[in-house]
GROMACS .gro file of C-alpha atoms in nm:
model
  244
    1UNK     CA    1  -5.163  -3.831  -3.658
    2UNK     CA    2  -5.179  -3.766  -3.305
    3UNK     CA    3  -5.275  -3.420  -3.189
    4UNK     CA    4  -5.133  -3.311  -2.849
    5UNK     CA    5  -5.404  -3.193  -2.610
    6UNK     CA    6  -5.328  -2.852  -2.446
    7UNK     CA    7  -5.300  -3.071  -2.146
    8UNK     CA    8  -4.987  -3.231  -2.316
    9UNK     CA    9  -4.854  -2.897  -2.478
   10UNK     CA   10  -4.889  -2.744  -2.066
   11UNK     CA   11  -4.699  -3.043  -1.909
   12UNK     CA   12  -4.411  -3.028  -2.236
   13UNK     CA   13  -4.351  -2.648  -2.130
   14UNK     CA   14  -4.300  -2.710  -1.757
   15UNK     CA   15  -4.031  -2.975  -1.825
   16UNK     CA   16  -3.881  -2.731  -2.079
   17UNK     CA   17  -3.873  -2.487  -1.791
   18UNK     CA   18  -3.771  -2.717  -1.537
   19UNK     CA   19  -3.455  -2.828  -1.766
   20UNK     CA   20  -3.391  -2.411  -1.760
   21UNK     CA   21  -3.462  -2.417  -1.382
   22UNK     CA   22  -3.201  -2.666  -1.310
   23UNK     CA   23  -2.909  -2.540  -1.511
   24UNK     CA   24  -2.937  -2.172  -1.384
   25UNK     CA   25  -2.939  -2.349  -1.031
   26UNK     CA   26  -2.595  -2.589  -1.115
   27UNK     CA   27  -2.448  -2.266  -1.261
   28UNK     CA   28  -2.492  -2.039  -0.915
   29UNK     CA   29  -2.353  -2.364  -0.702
   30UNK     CA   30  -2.073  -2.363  -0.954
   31UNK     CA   31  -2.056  -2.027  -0.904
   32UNK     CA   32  -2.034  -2.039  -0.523
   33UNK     CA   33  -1.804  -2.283  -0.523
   34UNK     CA   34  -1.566  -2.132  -0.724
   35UNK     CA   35  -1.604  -1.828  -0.502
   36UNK     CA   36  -1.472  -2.046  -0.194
   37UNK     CA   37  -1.200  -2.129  -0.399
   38UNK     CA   38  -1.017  -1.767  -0.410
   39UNK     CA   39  -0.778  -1.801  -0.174
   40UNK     CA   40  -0.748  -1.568   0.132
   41UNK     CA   41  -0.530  -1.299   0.212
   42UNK     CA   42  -0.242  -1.420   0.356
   43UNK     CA   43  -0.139  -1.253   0.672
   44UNK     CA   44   0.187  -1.386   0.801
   45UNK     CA   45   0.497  -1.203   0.697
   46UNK     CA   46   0.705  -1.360   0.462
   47UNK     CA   47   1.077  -1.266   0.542
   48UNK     CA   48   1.415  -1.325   0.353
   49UNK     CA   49   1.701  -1.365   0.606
   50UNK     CA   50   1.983  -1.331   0.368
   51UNK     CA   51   1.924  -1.051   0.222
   52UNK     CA   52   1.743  -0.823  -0.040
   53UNK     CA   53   1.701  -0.939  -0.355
   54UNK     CA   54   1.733  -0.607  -0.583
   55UNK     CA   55   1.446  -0.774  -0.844
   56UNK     CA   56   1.190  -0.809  -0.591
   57UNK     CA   57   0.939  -0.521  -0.446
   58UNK     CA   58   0.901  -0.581  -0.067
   59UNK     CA   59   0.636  -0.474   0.144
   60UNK     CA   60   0.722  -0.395   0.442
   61UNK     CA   61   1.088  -0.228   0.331
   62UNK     CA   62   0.965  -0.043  -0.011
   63UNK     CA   63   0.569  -0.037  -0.021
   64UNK     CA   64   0.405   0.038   0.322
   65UNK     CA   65   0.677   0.303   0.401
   66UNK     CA   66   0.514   0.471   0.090
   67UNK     CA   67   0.159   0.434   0.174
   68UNK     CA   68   0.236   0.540   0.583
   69UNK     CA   69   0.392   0.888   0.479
   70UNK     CA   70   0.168   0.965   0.170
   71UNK     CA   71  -0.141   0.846   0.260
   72UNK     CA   72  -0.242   0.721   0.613
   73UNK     CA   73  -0.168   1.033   0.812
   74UNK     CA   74  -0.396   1.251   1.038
   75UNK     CA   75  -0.657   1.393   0.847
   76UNK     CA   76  -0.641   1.134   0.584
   77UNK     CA   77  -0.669   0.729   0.546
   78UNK     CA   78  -0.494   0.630   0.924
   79UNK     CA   79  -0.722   0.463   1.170
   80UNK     CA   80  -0.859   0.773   1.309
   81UNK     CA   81  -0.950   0.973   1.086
   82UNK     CA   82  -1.027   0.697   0.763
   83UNK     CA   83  -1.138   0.951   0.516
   84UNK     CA   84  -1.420   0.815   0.282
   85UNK     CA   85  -1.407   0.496   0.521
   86UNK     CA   86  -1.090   0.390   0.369
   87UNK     CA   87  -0.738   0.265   0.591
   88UNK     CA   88  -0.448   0.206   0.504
   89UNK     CA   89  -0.203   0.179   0.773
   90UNK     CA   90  -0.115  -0.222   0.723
   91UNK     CA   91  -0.129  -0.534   0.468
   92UNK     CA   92  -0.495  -0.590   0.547
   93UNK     CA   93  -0.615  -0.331   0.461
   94UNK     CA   94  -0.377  -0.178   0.223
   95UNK     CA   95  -0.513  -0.528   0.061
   96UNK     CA   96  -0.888  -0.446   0.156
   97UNK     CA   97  -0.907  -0.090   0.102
   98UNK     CA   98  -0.733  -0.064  -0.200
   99UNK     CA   99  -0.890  -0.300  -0.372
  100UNK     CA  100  -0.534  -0.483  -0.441
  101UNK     CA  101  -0.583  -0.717  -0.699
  102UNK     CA  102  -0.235  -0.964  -0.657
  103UNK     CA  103  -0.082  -0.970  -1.003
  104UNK     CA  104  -0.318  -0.712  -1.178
  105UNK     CA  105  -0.233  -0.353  -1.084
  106UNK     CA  106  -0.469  -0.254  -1.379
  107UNK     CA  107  -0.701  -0.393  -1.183
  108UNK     CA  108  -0.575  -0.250  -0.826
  109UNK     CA  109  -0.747   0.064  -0.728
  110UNK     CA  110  -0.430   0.147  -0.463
  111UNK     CA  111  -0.192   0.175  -0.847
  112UNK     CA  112  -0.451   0.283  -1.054
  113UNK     CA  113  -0.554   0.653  -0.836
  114UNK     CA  114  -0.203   0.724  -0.831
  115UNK     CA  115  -0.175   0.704  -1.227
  116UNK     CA  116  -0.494   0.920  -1.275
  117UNK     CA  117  -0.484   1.234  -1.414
  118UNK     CA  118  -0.426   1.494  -1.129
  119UNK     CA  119  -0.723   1.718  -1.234
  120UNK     CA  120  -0.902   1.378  -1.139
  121UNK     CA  121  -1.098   1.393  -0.863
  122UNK     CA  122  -0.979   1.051  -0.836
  123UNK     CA  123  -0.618   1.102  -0.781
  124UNK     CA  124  -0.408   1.046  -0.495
  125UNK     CA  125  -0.253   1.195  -0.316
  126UNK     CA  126  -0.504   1.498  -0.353
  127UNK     CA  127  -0.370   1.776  -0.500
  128UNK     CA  128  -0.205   1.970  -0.332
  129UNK     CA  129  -0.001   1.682  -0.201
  130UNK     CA  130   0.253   1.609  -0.370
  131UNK     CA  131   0.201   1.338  -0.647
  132UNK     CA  132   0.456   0.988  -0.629
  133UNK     CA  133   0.725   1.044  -0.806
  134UNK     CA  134   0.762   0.793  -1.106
  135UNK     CA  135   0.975   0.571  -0.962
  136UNK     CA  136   0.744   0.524  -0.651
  137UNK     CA  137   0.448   0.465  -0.852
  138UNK     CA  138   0.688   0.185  -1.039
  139UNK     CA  139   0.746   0.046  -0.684
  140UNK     CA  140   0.389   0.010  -0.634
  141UNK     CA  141   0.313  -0.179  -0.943
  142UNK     CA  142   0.524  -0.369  -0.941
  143UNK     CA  143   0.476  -0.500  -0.602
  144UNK     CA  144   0.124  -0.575  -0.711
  145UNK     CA  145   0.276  -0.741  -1.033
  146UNK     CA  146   0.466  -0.925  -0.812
  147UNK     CA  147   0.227  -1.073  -0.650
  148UNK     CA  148   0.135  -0.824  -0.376
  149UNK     CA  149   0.296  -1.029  -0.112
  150UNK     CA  150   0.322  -0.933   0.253
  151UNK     CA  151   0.719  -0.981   0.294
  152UNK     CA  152   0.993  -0.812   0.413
  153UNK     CA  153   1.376  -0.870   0.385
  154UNK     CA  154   1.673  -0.829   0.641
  155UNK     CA  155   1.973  -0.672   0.490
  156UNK     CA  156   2.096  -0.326   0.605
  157UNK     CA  157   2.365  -0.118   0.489
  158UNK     CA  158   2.471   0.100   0.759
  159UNK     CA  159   2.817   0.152   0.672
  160UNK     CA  160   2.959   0.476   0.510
  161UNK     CA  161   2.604   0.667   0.609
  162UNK     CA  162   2.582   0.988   0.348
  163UNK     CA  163   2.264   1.212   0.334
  164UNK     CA  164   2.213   1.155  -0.032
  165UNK     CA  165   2.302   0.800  -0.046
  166UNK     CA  166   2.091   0.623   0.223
  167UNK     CA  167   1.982   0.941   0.464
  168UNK     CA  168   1.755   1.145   0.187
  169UNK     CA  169   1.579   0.728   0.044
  170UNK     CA  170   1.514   0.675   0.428
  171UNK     CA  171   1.326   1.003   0.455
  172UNK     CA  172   1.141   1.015   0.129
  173UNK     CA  173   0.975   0.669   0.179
  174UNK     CA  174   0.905   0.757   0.557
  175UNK     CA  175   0.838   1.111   0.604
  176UNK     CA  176   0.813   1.353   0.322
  177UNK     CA  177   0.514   1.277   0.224
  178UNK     CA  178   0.350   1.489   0.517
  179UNK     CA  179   0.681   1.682   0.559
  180UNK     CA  180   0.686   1.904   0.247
  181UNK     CA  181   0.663   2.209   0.134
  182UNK     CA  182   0.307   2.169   0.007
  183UNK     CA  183   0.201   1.985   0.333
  184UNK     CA  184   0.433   2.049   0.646
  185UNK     CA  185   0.250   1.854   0.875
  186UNK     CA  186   0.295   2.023   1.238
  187UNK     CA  187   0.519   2.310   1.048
  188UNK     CA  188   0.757   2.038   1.010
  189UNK     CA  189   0.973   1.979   0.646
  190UNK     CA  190   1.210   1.712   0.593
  191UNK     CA  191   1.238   1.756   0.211
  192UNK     CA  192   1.579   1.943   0.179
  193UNK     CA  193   1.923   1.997   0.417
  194UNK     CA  194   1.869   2.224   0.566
  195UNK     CA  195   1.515   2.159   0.725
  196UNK     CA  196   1.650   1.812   0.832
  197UNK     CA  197   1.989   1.987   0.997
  198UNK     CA  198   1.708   2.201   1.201
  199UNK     CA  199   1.512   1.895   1.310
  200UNK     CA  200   1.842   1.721   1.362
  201UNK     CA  201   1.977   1.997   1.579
  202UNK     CA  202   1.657   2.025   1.847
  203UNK     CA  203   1.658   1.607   1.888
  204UNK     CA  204   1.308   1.615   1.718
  205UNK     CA  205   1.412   1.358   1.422
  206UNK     CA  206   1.596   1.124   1.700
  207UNK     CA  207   1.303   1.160   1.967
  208UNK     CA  208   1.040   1.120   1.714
  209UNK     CA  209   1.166   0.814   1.545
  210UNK     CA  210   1.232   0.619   1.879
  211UNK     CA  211   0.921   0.691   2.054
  212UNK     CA  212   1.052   0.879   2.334
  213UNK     CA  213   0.856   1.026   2.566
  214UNK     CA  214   0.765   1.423   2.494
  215UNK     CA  215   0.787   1.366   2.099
  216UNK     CA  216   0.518   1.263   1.932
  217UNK     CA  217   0.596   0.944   1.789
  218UNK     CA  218   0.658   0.886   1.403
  219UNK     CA  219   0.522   0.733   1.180
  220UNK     CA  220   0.219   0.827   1.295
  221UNK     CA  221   0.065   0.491   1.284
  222UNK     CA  222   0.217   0.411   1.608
  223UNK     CA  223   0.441   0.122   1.425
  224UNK     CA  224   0.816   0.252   1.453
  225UNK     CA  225   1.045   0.271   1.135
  226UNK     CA  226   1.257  -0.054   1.062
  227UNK     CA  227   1.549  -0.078   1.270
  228UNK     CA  228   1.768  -0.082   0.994
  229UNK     CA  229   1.631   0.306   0.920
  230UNK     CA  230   1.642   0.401   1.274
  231UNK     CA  231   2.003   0.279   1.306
  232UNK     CA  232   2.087   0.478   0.949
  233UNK     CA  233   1.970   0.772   1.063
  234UNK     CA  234   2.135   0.740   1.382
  235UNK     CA  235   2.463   0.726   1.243
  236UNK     CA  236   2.447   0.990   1.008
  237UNK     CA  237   2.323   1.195   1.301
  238UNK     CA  238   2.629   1.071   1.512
  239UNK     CA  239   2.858   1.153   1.254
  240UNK     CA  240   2.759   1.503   1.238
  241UNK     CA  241   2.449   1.530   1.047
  242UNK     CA  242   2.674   1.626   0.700
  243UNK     CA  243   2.553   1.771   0.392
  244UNK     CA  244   2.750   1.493   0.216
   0.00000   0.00000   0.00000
């Protein structure tokens, strides 16, 4: 029987590694390329025209209202100040920053700080913020459920304008998150009647909202409210500014 040299046994063992060699190799390519596959975050707005469909989370009208007043103010994660190097004042980087996984908010850091525990040092807002309120945090999941899409839709109700039908939503998603009790930003709250009536009555809410010169302009991300929230609040202000 023939007995392999070591010379033999030597040149078996480098083809046995070379074999190894060249499947870790095909598995990183495969790797990379299936990296270049994960498709990028889309930018452009997708917008619905005829109106809002109550079954779907949009962006622009239900999410980044949230995020603006809650979380991307002065001192916190707006483009100033970007506490622990996070932003969060549009899609990109609502997408970037908190880790927004489309489809997964199990996986999304943005849902899954707001669920923590709020003895967390993880939770957010920081205590003592107020926390979302459960139907905001539902609002953010599913959004991210939903795909995590940058849309919007077109389809205001300005008729009939009450302060707790449409005035008191339009405030909660765009300013009481830094207006409150807790954390009245510039002395300012915008959480109850009769701190509204107050703002209402000196023209700050109006002159804020539009931009106008001598207020300082809200949100402050620089980006104005919708129009269809500007024009609510307008003519609930018009019509007397009622407790109704």
């Amino acid at each position: 029987m023939y007995e392999k040299s070591n010379f033999d046994v030597i040149l078996e063992t480098m083809k046995k590694f070379s074999l190894v060699l060249l499947g870790i190799v095909l598995i990183v390519i495969g790797f990379v390329g299936c990296k270049h596959e994960i498709p990028p975050i889309k930018k452009d707005t997708v917008i619905t025209e005829e109106g809002c469909d109550p079954n779907i989370v949009y962006f622009e009208n239900d999410v980044l209202p949230l995020i603006t007043s809650s979380c991307a103010y002065s001192g916190c994660h707006d483009a100033a100040s970007h506490k622990e190097g996070v932003i969060l004042i549009d899609y990109e980087t609502i997408m970037d920053h908190g880790d927004v996984k489309a489809g997964r908010p199990d996986k999304s850091e943005l849902y899954e700080v707001l669920i923590e525990k709020r003895s967390s040092e993880k939770a957010m807002p920081p205590p003592p913020n107020p926390e979302f309120t459960t139907e905001q945090k539902e609002i953010i999941r599913k959004w991210i459920e939903q795909g995590a899409v940058n849309n919007r839709c077109d389809d205001c109700d300005s008729t009939s304008v009450t302060y707790s039908k449409q005035v008191v939503k339009v405030l909660n998603a765009n300013c009481v998150g830094c207006h409150n009790s807790t954390t009245a930003n510039a002395n300012v709250r915008l959480d109850n009647y009769t701190e509204v009536k107050k703002h209402v009555d000196n023209n700050n809410i109006s002159g804020t909202i539009n931009h106008l010169s001598g207020y300082k302009a809200m949100p402050p991300t620089g980006t104005k409210m919708s129009d269809c929230n500007i024009r609510t609040l307008e003519i609930w202000i018009k019509d007397g500014a009622l407790n109704n």
